[in-house]
Tab-separated table of C-alpha atoms in Angstrom:
chain	number	residue	atom	x	y	z
A	1	MET	CA	3.002	12.568	25.261
A	2	THR	CA	5.913	11.224	23.442
A	3	ALA	CA	7.252	7.609	23.079
A	4	ASP	CA	10.043	8.766	25.619
A	5	GLY	CA	7.420	10.018	28.246
A	6	SER	CA	8.114	13.921	27.581
A	7	ALA	CA	5.297	16.335	26.695
A	8	ALA	CA	4.871	16.739	22.937
A	9	PRO	CA	5.442	20.321	22.011
A	10	ASN	CA	2.643	22.370	20.455
A	11	ASP	CA	4.908	24.026	17.858
A	12	PRO	CA	6.677	21.119	15.424
A	13	SER	CA	9.351	23.502	15.117
A	14	GLU	CA	10.149	22.982	18.766
A	15	GLU	CA	10.229	19.262	18.493
A	16	THR	CA	13.682	17.298	19.264
A	17	PRO	CA	14.668	14.887	16.137
A	18	GLY	CA	13.504	11.974	18.555
A	19	GLN	CA	10.013	13.491	19.026
A	20	ARG	CA	9.692	14.292	15.238
A	21	ALA	CA	10.769	10.775	14.475
A	22	ASP	CA	8.172	9.407	16.892
A	23	ARG	CA	5.386	11.740	15.586
A	24	ASN	CA	6.242	10.975	11.919
A	25	PHE	CA	6.109	7.008	12.613
A	26	VAL	CA	2.863	7.525	14.285
A	27	GLU	CA	1.414	9.348	11.468
A	28	LEU	CA	3.010	7.078	8.802
A	29	LEU	CA	1.264	4.088	10.692
A	30	GLN	CA	-1.982	5.390	10.828
A	31	GLY	CA	-2.161	5.987	7.263
A	32	LEU	CA	-0.667	2.438	6.627
A	33	ARG	CA	-3.516	0.952	8.744
A	34	VAL	CA	-6.080	2.168	6.260
A	35	ALA	CA	-4.177	0.494	3.371
A	36	VAL	CA	-3.463	-2.606	5.340
A	37	THR	CA	-7.180	-3.390	5.989
A	38	GLY	CA	-7.783	-2.849	2.005
A	39	VAL	CA	-4.939	-4.985	0.844
A	40	GLN	CA	-5.738	-7.882	3.267
A	41	VAL	CA	-9.325	-8.053	2.308
A	42	LEU	CA	-8.317	-7.970	-1.522
A	43	PHE	CA	-5.535	-10.476	-0.785
A	44	ALA	CA	-8.007	-13.071	1.213
A	45	PHE	CA	-10.679	-12.693	-1.515
A	46	LEU	CA	-8.036	-13.541	-4.175
A	47	LEU	CA	-6.585	-16.387	-2.247
A	48	THR	CA	-10.307	-17.991	-2.344
A	49	VAL	CA	-10.916	-17.368	-6.228
A	50	PRO	CA	-9.020	-20.552	-7.583
A	51	PHE	CA	-11.016	-22.836	-5.381
A	52	SER	CA	-14.370	-21.541	-6.785
A	53	PRO	CA	-15.871	-23.860	-9.642
A	54	GLY	CA	-15.949	-21.100	-12.313
A	55	PHE	CA	-12.119	-20.509	-12.029
A	56	ALA	CA	-11.298	-23.577	-14.189
A	57	LYS	CA	-13.316	-21.704	-17.106
A	58	ILE	CA	-11.174	-18.650	-17.268
A	59	ALA	CA	-8.972	-18.239	-20.111
A	60	ALA	CA	-4.913	-18.466	-19.793
A	61	ALA	CA	-4.624	-14.770	-20.253
A	62	ASP	CA	-7.111	-14.236	-17.272
A	63	ARG	CA	-5.174	-16.687	-15.141
A	64	ARG	CA	-2.016	-14.664	-15.831
A	65	LEU	CA	-3.798	-11.543	-14.794
A	66	PHE	CA	-4.790	-13.171	-11.533
A	67	TYR	CA	-1.156	-14.347	-10.842
A	68	VAL	CA	-0.133	-10.531	-11.190
A	69	ALA	CA	-3.229	-9.536	-8.793
A	70	LEU	CA	-2.350	-12.231	-6.354
A	71	VAL	CA	1.465	-11.643	-6.210
A	72	SER	CA	0.987	-7.951	-6.135
A	73	ALA	CA	-1.460	-7.975	-3.170
A	74	ALA	CA	0.988	-10.171	-1.433
A	75	ILE	CA	3.868	-7.903	-2.111
A	76	ALA	CA	1.677	-4.841	-1.258
A	77	SER	CA	0.757	-6.487	2.180
A	78	MET	CA	4.373	-7.383	3.032
A	79	PHE	CA	5.497	-3.577	2.494
A	80	PHE	CA	2.602	-2.428	4.387
A	81	ILE	CA	3.346	-4.770	7.554
A	82	ALA	CA	7.216	-4.543	7.338
A	83	PRO	CA	7.296	-1.286	9.205
A	84	VAL	CA	5.559	-2.652	12.280
A	85	ALA	CA	7.622	-5.776	12.068
A	86	GLN	CA	10.858	-3.819	11.667
A	87	HIS	CA	9.986	-1.570	14.476
A	88	ARG	CA	9.758	-4.354	16.853
A	89	VAL	CA	13.182	-6.027	15.677
A	90	LEU	CA	14.752	-2.368	16.138
A	91	PHE	CA	12.782	-1.179	19.518
A	92	ARG	CA	14.805	1.004	21.619
A	93	GLN	CA	17.928	0.664	19.131
A	94	GLY	CA	18.024	4.528	18.532
A	95	LEU	CA	17.116	3.872	14.798
A	96	LYS	CA	13.797	5.437	14.156
A	97	GLU	CA	14.655	8.179	11.841
A	98	PRO	CA	16.247	5.478	9.289
A	99	LEU	CA	13.054	3.569	10.197
A	100	VAL	CA	10.448	6.139	9.424
A	101	LYS	CA	12.486	6.874	6.011
A	102	ARG	CA	12.380	3.315	5.253
A	103	ALA	CA	8.701	2.914	6.125
A	104	ASN	CA	7.700	5.846	4.084
A	105	LEU	CA	9.524	4.363	1.133
A	106	TYR	CA	7.743	0.939	2.059
A	107	GLY	CA	4.273	2.558	2.052
A	108	LEU	CA	4.859	3.918	-1.503
A	109	ILE	CA	6.050	0.510	-2.868
A	110	GLY	CA	3.134	-1.124	-1.054
A	111	THR	CA	0.670	1.475	-2.528
A	112	LEU	CA	2.109	0.915	-6.032
A	113	ALA	CA	1.727	-2.889	-5.778
A	114	LEU	CA	-1.900	-2.350	-4.518
A	115	ALA	CA	-2.437	-0.261	-7.557
A	116	VAL	CA	-1.263	-2.966	-9.763
A	117	SER	CA	-3.219	-5.852	-7.753
A	118	MET	CA	-6.342	-3.713	-8.055
A	119	THR	CA	-6.039	-2.949	-11.538
A	120	SER	CA	-5.094	-6.391	-12.743
A	121	ALA	CA	-7.958	-7.972	-10.570
A	122	THR	CA	-10.378	-5.238	-12.237
A	123	LEU	CA	-9.184	-6.234	-15.581
A	124	MET	CA	-9.426	-9.947	-15.131
A	125	VAL	CA	-13.208	-9.676	-14.006
A	126	VAL	CA	-14.223	-7.309	-16.658
A	127	ASP	CA	-12.475	-9.535	-18.998
A	128	TYR	CA	-14.466	-12.523	-17.877
A	129	LEU	CA	-17.633	-10.598	-18.089
A	130	PHE	CA	-17.307	-8.459	-21.344
A	131	ASP	CA	-15.595	-9.021	-24.767
A	132	GLY	CA	-14.150	-6.022	-26.883
A	133	PRO	CA	-12.204	-2.839	-25.709
A	134	LEU	CA	-14.240	-2.318	-22.329
A	135	PRO	CA	-11.953	-4.468	-20.152
A	136	LEU	CA	-8.996	-2.620	-21.369
A	137	ILE	CA	-10.695	1.003	-21.183
A	138	THR	CA	-11.594	-0.041	-17.456
A	139	ALA	CA	-8.006	-1.165	-16.696
A	140	VAL	CA	-6.552	2.064	-17.959
A	141	GLY	CA	-8.954	4.171	-15.892
A	142	THR	CA	-8.410	2.267	-12.944
A	143	ALA	CA	-4.703	2.569	-13.358
A	144	GLY	CA	-4.883	6.153	-14.272
A	145	LEU	CA	-6.995	6.923	-11.369
A	146	ALA	CA	-4.944	5.134	-8.868
A	147	ALA	CA	-1.717	7.065	-10.468
A	148	TRP	CA	-3.746	10.546	-10.041
A	149	LEU	CA	-5.043	10.053	-6.479
A	150	TRP	CA	-2.078	8.399	-4.897
A	151	PHE	CA	1.028	9.709	-6.854
A	152	ILE	CA	0.502	12.573	-9.385
A	153	GLU	CA	-1.747	14.932	-7.744
A	154	PRO	CA	0.309	14.809	-4.439
A	155	ILE	CA	3.561	15.227	-6.240
A	156	ILE	CA	2.156	18.162	-8.215
A	157	HIS	CA	0.908	19.738	-4.841
A	158	ARG	CA	4.087	19.077	-3.210
A	159	SER	CA	6.203	20.507	-6.061
A	160	SER	CA	3.946	23.769	-5.977
A	161	ASN	CA	4.678	24.522	-2.352
């Protein structure tokens, strides 16, 4: 059943543009639910860190990393939540297709911001725990893995089809 109450076609090629937009939006929101949960847990944790006793002992460079992690988690959360908020504002205005396109872009931006937050938070913690090259190696590995899994591999697969 689609949002307009009609039966969804079995063959996607038989979808109307409105049905396709409805299906695409539902699929997009399902994916964003996973990301939203992760970024909200990370963001909530980051909001508590400055109030822990050990935070006063971290170096200025780690404070800057913390700032990057915190702000990028906030940005990711906003971009992941924006499609739902915009859907409420635009409800029944006949603007589902532009909303789906914008929501997809917001999902990509949110994912990039989440990768920045996770990488900078990991770098901050590993830098606090260890001296030497290990923090930077870990951060490069974390960023590289996120880039590969979330962006590069799907782009390669997309371009090969």
